[in-house]
mmCIF file with all atom_site columns, C-alpha atoms in Angstrom:
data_model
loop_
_atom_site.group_PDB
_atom_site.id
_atom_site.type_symbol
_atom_site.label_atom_id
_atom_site.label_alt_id
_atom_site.label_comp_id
_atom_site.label_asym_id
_atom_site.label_entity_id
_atom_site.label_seq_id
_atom_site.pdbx_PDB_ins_code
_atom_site.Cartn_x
_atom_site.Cartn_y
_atom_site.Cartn_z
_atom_site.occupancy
_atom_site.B_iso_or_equiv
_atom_site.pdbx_formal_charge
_atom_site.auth_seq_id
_atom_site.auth_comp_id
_atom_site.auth_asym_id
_atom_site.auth_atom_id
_atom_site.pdbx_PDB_model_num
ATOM 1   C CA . UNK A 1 1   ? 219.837 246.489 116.835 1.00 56.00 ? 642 UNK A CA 1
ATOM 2   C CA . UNK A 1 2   ? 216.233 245.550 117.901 1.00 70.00 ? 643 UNK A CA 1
ATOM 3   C CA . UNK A 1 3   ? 217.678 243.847 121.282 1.00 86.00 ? 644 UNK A CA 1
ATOM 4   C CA . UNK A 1 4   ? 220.125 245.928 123.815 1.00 91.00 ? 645 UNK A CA 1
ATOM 5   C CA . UNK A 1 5   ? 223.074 244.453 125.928 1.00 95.00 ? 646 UNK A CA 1
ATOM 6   C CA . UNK A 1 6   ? 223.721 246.579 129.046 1.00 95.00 ? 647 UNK A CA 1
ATOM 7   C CA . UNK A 1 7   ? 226.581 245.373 131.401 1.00 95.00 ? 648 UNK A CA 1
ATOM 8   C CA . UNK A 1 8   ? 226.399 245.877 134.956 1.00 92.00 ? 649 UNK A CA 1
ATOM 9   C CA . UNK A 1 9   ? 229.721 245.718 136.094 1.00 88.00 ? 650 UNK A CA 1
ATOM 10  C CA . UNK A 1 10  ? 228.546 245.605 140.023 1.00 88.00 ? 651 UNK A CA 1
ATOM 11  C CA . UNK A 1 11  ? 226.576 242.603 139.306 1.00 92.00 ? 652 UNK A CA 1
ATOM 12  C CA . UNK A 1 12  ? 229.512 240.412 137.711 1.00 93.00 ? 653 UNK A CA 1
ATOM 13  C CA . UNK A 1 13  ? 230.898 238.125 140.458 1.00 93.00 ? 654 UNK A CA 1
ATOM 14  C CA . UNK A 1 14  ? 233.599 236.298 138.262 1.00 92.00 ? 655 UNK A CA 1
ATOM 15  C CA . UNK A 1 15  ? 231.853 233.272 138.018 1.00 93.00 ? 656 UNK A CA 1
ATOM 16  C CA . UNK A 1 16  ? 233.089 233.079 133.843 1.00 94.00 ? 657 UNK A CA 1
ATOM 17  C CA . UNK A 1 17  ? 230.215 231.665 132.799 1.00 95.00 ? 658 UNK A CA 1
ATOM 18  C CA . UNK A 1 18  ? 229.805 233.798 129.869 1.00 95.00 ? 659 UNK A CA 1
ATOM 19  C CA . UNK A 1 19  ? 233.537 233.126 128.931 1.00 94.00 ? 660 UNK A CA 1
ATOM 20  C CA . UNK A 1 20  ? 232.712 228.746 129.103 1.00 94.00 ? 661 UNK A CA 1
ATOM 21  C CA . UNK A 1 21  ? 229.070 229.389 127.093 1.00 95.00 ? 662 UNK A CA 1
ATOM 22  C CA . UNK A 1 22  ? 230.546 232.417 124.520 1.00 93.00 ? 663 UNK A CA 1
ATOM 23  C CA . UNK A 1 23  ? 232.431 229.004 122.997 1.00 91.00 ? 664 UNK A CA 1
ATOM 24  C CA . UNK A 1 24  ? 229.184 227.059 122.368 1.00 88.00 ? 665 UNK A CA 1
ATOM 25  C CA . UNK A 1 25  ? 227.920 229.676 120.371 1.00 85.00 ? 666 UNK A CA 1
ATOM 26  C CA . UNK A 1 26  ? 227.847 228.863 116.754 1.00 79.00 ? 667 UNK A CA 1
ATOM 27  C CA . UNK A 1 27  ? 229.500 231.068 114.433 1.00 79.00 ? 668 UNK A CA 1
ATOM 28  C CA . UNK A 1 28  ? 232.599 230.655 116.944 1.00 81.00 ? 669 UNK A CA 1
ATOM 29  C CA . UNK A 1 29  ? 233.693 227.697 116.292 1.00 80.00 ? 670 UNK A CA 1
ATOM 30  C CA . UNK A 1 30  ? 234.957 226.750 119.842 1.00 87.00 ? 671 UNK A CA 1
ATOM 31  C CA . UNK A 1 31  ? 236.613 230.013 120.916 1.00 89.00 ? 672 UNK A CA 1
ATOM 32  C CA . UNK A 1 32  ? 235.096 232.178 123.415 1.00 91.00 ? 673 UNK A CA 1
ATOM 33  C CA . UNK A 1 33  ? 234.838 235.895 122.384 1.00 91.00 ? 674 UNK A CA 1
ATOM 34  C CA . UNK A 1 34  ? 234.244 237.183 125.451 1.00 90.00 ? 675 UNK A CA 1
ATOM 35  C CA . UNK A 1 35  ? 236.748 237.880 128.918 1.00 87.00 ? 676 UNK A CA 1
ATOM 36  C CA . UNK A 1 36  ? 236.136 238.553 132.298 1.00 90.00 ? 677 UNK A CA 1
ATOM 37  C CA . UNK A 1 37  ? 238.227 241.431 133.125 1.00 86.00 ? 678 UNK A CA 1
ATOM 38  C CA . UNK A 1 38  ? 239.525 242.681 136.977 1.00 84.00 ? 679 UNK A CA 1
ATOM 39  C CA . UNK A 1 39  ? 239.182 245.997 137.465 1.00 76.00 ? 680 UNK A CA 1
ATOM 40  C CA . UNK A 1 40  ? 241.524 246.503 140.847 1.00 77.00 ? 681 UNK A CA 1
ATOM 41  C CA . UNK A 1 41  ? 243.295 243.259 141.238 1.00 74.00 ? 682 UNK A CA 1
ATOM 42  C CA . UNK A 1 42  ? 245.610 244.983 144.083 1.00 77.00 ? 683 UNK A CA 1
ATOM 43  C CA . UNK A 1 43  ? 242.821 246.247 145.896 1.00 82.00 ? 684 UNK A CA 1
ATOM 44  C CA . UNK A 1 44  ? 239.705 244.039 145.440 1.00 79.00 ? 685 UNK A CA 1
ATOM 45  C CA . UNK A 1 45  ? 238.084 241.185 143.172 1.00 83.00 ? 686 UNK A CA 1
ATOM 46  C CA . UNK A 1 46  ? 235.337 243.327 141.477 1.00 87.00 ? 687 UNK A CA 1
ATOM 47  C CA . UNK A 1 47  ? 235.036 241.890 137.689 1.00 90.00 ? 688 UNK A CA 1
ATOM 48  C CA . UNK A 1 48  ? 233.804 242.736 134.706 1.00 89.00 ? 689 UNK A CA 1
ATOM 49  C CA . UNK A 1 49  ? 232.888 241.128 131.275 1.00 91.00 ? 690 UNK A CA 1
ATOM 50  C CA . UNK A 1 50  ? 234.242 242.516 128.420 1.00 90.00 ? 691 UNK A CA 1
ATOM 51  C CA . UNK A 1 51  ? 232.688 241.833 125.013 1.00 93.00 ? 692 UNK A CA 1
ATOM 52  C CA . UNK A 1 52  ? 232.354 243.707 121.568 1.00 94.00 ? 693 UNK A CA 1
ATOM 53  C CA . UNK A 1 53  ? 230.722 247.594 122.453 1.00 95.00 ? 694 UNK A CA 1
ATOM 54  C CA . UNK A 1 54  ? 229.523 247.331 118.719 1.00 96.00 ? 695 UNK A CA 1
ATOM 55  C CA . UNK A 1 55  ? 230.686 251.018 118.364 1.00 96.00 ? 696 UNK A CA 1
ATOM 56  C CA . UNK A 1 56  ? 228.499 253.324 116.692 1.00 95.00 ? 697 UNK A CA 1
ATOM 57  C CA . UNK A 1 57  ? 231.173 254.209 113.832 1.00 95.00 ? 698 UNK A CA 1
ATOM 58  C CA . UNK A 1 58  ? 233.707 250.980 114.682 1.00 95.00 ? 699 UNK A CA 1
ATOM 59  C CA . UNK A 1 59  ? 237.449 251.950 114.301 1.00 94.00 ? 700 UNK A CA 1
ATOM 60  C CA . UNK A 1 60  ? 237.853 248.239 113.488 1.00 95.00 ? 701 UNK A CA 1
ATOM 61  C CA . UNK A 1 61  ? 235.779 248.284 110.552 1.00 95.00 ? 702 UNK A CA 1
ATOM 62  C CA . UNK A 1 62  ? 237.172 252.134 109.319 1.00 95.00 ? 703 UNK A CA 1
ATOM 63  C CA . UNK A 1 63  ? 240.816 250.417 109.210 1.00 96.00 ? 704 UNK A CA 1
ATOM 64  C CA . UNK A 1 64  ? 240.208 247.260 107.334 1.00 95.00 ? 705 UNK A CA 1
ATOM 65  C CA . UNK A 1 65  ? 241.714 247.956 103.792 1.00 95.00 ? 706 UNK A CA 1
ATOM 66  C CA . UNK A 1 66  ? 239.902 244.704 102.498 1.00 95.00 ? 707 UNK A CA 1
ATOM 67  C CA . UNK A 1 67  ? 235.970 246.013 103.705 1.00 95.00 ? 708 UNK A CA 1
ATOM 68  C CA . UNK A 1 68  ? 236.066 242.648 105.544 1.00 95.00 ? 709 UNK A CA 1
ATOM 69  C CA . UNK A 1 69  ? 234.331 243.732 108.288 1.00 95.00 ? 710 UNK A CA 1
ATOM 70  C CA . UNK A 1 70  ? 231.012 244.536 107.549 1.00 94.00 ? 711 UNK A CA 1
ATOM 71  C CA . UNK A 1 71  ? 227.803 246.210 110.326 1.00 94.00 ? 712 UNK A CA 1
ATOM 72  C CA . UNK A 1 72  ? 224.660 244.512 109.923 1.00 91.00 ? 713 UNK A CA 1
ATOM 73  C CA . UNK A 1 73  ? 221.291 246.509 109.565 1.00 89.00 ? 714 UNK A CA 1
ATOM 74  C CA . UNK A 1 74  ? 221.030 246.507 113.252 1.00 86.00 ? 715 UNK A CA 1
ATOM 75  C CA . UNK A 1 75  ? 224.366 247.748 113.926 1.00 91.00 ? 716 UNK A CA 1
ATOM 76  C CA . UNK A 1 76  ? 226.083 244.348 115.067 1.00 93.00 ? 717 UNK A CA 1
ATOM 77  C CA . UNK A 1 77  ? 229.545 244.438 114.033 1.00 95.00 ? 718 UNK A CA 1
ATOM 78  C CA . UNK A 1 78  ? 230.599 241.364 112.646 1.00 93.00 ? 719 UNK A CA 1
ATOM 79  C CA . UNK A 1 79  ? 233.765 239.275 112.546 1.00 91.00 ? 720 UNK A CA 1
ATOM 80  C CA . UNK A 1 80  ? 235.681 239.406 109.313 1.00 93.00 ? 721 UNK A CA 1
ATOM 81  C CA . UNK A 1 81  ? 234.708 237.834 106.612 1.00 93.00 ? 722 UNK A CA 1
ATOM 82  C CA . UNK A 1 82  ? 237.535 234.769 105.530 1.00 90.00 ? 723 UNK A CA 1
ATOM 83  C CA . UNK A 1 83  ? 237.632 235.145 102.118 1.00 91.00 ? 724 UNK A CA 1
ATOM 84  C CA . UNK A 1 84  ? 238.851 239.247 102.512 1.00 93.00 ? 725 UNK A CA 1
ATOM 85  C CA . UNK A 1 85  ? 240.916 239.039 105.383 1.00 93.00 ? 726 UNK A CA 1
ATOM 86  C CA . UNK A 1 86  ? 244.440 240.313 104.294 1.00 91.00 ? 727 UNK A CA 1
ATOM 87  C CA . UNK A 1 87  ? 245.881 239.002 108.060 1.00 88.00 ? 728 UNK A CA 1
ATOM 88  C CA . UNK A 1 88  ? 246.615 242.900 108.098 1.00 92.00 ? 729 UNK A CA 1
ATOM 89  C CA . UNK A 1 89  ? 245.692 242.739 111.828 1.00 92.00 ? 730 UNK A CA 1
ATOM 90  C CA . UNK A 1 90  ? 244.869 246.923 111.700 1.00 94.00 ? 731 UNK A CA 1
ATOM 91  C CA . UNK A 1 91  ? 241.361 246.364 113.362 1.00 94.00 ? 732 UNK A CA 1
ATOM 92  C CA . UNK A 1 92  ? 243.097 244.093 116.056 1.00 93.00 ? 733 UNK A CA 1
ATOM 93  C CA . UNK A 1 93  ? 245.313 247.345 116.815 1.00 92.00 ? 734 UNK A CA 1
ATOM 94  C CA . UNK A 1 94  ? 242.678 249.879 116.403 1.00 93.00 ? 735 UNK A CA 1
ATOM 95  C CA . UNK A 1 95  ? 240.137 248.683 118.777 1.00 93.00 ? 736 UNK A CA 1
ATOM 96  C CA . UNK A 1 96  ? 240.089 251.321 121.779 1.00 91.00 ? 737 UNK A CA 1
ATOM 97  C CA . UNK A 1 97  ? 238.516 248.608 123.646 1.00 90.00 ? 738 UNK A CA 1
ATOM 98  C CA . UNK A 1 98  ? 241.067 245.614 122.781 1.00 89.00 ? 739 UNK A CA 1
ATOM 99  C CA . UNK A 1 99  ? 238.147 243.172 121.790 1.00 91.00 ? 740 UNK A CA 1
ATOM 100 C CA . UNK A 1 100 ? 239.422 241.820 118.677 1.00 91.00 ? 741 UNK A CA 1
ATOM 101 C CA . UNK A 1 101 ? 241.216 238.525 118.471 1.00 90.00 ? 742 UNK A CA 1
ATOM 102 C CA . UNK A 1 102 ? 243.089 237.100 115.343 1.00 89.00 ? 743 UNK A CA 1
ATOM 103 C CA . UNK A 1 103 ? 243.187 233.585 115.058 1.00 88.00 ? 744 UNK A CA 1
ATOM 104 C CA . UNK A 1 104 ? 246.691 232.789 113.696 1.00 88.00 ? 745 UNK A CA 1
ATOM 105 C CA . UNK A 1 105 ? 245.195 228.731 112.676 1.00 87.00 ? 746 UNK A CA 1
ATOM 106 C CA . UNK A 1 106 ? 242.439 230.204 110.412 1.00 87.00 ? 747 UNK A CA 1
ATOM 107 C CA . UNK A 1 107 ? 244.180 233.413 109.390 1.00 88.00 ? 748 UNK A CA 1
ATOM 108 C CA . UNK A 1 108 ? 241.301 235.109 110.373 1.00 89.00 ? 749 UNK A CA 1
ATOM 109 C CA . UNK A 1 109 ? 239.915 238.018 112.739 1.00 91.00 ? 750 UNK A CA 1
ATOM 110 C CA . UNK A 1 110 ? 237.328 237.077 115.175 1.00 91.00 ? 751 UNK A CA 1
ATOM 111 C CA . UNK A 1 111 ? 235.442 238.881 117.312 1.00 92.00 ? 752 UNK A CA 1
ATOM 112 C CA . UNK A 1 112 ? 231.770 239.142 119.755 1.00 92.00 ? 753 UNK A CA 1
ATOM 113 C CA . UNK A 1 113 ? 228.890 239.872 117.088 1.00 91.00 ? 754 UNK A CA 1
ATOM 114 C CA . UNK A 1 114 ? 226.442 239.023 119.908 1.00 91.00 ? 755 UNK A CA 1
ATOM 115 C CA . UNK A 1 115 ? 225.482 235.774 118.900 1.00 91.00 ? 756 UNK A CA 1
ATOM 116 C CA . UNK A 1 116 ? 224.262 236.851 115.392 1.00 88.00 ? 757 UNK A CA 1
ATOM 117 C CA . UNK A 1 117 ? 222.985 233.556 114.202 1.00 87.00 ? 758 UNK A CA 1
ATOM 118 C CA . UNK A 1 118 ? 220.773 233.961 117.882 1.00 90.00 ? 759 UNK A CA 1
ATOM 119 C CA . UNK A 1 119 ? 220.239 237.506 118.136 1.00 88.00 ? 760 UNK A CA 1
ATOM 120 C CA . UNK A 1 120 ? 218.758 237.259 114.250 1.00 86.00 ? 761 UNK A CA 1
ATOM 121 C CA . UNK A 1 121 ? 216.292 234.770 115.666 1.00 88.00 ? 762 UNK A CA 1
ATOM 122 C CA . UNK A 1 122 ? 215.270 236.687 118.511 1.00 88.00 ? 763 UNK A CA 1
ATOM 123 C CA . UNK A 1 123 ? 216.969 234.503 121.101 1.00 91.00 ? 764 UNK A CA 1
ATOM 124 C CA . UNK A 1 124 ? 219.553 236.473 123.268 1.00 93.00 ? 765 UNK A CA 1
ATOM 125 C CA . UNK A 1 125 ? 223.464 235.937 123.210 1.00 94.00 ? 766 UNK A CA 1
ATOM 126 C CA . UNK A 1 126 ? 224.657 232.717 124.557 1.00 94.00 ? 767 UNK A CA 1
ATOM 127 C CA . UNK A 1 127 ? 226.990 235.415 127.307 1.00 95.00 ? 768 UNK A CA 1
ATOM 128 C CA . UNK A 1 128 ? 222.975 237.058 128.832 1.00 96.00 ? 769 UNK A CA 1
ATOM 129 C CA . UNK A 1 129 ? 221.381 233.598 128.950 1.00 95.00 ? 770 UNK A CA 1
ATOM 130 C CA . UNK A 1 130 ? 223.437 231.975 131.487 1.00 96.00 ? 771 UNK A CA 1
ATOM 131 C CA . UNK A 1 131 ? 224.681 235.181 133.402 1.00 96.00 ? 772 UNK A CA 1
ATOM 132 C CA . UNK A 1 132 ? 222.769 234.070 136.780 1.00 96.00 ? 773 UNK A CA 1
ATOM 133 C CA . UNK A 1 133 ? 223.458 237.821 138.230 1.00 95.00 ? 774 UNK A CA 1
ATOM 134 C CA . UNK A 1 134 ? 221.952 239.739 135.690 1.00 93.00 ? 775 UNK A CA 1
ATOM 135 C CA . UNK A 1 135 ? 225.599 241.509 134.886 1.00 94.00 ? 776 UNK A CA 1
ATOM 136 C CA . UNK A 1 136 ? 225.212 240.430 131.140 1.00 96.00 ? 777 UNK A CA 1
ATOM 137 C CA . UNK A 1 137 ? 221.477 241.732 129.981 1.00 95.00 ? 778 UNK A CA 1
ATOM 138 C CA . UNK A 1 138 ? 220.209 241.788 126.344 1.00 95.00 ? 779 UNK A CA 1
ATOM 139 C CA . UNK A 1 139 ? 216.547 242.738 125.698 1.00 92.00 ? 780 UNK A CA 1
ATOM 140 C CA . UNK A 1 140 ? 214.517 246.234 124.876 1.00 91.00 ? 781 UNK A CA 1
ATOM 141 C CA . UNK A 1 141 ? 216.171 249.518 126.327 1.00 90.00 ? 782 UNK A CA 1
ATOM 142 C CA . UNK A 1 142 ? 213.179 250.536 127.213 1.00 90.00 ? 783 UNK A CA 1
ATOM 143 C CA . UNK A 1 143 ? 212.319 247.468 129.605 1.00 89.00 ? 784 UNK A CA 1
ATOM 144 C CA . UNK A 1 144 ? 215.392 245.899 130.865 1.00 89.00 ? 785 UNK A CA 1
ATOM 145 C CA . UNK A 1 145 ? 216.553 250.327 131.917 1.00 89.00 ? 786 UNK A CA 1
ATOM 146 C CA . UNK A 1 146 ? 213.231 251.181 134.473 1.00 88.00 ? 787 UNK A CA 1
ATOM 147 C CA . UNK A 1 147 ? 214.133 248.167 136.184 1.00 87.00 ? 788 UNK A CA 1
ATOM 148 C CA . UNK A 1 148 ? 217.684 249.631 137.070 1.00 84.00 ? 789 UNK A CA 1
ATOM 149 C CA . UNK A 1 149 ? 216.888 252.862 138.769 1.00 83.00 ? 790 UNK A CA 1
ATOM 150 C CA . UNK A 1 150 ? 220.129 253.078 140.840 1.00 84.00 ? 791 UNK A CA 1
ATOM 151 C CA . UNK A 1 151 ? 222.319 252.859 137.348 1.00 88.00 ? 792 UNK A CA 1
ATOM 152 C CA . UNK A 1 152 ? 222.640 255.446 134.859 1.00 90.00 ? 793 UNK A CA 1
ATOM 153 C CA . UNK A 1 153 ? 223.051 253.578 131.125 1.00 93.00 ? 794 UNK A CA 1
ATOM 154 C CA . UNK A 1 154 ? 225.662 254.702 129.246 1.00 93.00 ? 795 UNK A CA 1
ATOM 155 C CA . UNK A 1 155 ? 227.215 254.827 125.681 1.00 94.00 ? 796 UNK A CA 1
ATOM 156 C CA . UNK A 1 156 ? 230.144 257.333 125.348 1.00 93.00 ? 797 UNK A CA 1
ATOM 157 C CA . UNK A 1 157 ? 233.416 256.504 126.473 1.00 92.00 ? 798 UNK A CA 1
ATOM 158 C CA . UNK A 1 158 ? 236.413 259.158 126.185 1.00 91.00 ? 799 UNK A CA 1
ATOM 159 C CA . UNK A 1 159 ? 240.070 257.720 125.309 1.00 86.00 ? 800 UNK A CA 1
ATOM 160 C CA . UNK A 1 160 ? 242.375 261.270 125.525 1.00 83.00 ? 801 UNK A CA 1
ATOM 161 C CA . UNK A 1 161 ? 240.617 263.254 122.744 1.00 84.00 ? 802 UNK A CA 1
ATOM 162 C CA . UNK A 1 162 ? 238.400 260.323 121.193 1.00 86.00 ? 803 UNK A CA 1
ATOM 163 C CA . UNK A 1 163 ? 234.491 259.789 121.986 1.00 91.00 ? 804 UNK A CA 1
ATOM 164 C CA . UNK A 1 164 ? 233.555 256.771 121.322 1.00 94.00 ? 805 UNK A CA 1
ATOM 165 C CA . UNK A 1 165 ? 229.475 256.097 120.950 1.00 95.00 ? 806 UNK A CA 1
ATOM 166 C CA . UNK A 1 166 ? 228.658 252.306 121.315 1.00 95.00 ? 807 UNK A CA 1
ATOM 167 C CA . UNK A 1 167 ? 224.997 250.227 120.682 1.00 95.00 ? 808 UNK A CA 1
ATOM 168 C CA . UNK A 1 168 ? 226.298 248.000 124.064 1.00 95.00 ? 809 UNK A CA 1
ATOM 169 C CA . UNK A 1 169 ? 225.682 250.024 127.083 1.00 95.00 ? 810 UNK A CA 1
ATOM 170 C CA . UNK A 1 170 ? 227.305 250.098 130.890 1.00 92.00 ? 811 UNK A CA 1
ATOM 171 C CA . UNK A 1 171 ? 225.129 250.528 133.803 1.00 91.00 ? 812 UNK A CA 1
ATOM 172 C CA . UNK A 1 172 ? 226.763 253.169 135.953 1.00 88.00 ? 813 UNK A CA 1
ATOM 173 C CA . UNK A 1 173 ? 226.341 255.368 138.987 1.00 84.00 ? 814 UNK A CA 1
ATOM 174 C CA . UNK A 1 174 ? 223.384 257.592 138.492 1.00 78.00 ? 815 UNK A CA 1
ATOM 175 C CA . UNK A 1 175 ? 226.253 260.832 138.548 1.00 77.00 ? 816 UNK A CA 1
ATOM 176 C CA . UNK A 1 176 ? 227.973 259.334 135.843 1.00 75.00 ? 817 UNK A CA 1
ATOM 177 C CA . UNK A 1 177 ? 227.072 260.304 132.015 1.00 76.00 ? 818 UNK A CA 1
ATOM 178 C CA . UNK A 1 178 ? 230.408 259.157 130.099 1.00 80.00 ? 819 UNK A CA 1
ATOM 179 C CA . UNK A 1 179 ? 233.478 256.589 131.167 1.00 83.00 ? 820 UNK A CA 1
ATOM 180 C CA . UNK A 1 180 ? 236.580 258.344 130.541 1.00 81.00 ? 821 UNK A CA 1
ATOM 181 C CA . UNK A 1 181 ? 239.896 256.338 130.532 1.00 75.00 ? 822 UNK A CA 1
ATOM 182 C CA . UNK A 1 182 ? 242.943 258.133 131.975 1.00 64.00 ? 823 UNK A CA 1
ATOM 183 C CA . UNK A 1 183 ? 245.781 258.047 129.392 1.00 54.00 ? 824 UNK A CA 1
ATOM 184 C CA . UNK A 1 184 ? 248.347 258.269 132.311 1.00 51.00 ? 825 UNK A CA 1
ATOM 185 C CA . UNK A 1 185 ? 246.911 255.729 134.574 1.00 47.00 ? 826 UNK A CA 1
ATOM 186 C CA . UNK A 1 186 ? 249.289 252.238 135.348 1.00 48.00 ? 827 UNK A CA 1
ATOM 187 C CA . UNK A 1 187 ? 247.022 249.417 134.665 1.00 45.00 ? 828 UNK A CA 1
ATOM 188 C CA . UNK A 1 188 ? 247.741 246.559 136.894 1.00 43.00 ? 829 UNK A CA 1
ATOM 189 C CA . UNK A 1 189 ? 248.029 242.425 135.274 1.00 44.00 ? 830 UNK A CA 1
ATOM 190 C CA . UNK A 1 190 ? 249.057 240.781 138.625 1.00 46.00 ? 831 UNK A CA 1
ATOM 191 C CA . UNK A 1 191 ? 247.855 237.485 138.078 1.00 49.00 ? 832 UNK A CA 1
ATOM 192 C CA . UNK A 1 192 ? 244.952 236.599 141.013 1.00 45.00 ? 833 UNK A CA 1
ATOM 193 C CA . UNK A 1 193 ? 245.158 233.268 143.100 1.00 42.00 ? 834 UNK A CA 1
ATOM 194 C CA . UNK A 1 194 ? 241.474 232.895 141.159 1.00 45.00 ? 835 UNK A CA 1
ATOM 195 C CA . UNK A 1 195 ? 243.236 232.645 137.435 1.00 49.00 ? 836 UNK A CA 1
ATOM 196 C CA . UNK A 1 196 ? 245.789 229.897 138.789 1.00 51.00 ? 837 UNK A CA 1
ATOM 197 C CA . UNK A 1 197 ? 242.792 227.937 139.761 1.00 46.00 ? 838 UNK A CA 1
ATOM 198 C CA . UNK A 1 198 ? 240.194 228.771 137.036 1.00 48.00 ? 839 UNK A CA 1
ATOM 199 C CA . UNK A 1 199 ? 242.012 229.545 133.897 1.00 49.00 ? 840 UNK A CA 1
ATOM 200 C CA . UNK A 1 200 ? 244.448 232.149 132.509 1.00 50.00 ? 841 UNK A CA 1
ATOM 201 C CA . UNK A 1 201 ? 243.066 235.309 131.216 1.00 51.00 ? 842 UNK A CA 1
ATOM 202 C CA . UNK A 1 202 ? 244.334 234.884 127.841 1.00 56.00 ? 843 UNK A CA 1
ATOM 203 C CA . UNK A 1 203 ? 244.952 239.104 126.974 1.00 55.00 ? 844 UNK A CA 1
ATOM 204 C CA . UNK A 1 204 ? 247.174 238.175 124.043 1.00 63.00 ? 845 UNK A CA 1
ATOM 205 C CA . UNK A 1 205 ? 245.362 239.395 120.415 1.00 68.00 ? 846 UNK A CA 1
ATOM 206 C CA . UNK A 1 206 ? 245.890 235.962 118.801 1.00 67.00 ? 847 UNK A CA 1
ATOM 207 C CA . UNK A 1 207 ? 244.390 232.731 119.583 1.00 63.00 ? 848 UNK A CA 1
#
C-alpha cells in the first residue's frame, strides 16, 4: 500500500462527511462504505469513522470458500468479486471489526477498498479528501506521522486471544501501543438526538 490512512479519532467531530462522499466514489455504486461510529453515547458525543482496517492477514478473505475476495499488491482488500460470491455471508460474520456489508439487491458483499480505482491513481480516498479536521488522513507514513507528535500510530488490535495487524492505522495516546477490546464490556446503541436529525446509523450487515 504505497499511501497510509491513519484515523484520528479526537479529530472526528461527526460532521459525516466521509459517510455522504464514500457514496460518490466509483466502484460503490451509490452506497457509502464507511460509518461514523459513537464511542460513549451516554456520556459524551466523541465520534469516530469506521472504515475497512485492510487487515494484514483479513479473516474476511481466509473464510470465503469461493476465493472471492482477493488483496491487491498493496495490501487493499477488496470487495468480492460478483461472479464468485456464493451469498455465503462468512466474511460478513468474520470481520472482528464489523465492516463488511452484503447487499441483498446485488447478491453481493461490499466493502471500503479505499477508493481503489483513486488510490491506484495516486489520488486519496474520496472519505480523506473532504474530512475538513484531518480525522480521516491518507498519504506516506513517514510524512503525515512527524506531524502528529502527541499520537502514537497504531496497528494491532486484541479481540480476547486474537491480534489483529492492520495496513489502516489509529492515532492514539502516546502510552498506548495496541487497542484491546474488552470481551465483557456492554456496548451502548442509544440512538442520539443527532441521528434523528441527520440520518440513522444503519449497523445492520445488509443494505
Amino acid at each position: 500500500m504505497e499511501g497510509t490512512m491513519l484515523i484520528d479519532p479526537r479529530r472526528c467531530i461527526g460532521c459525516r462527511a466521509c459517510v455522504s462522499a464514500c457514496r460518490e466514489c466509483g466502484t460503490h455504486k451509490g452506497h457509502s462504505m464507511i460509518f461514523v461510529d459513537y464511542l460513549d453515547r451516554g456520556r459524551n458525543t466523541a465520534t469516530l469513522p469506521t472504515i475497512c482496517m485492510h487487515c494484514v492477514e483479513p479473516t474476511c478473505a481466509l473464510v470465503c470458500p469461493a476465493d472471492a475476495i482477493k488483496v491487491s499488491e498493496d495490501g487493499v482488500v477488496m470487495t468480492a468479486m460478483e461472479p464468485r460470491c456464493l451469498d455465503c455471508r462468512n466474511c460478513v460474520n468474520a470481520c472482528p471489526f464489523g465492516v463488511p456489508k452484503y447487499n441483498t439487491a446485488m447478491h453481493l458483499q461490499m466493502k471500503c477498498d479505499l477508493c481503489f480505482d483513486r488510490t491506484s491513481e495516486g489520488l486519496k480516498p474520496m472519505c480523506a479528501s473532504v474530512c475538513p479536521t484531518g480525522a480521516l488522513t491518507y498519504g506516506r507514513y513517514e510524512e503525515i506521522v512527524p506531524r502528529r507528535r502527541d499520537a502514537r500510530p497504531v496497528n494491532i488490535h486484541v479481540f480476547g486471544r486474537q491480534r489483529v495487524a492492520t495496513r489502516v492505522y489509529l492515532m492514539l495516546p502516546i502510552e498506548e501501543d495496541e487497542v484491546r477490546v474488552d470481551e465483557t464490556a456492554e456496548l451502548s446503541f442509544h440512538e442520539s438526538w443527532l441521528d434523528t436529525q441527520v440520518e440513522n446509523a444503519d449497523k445492520r450487515n445488509e443494505f
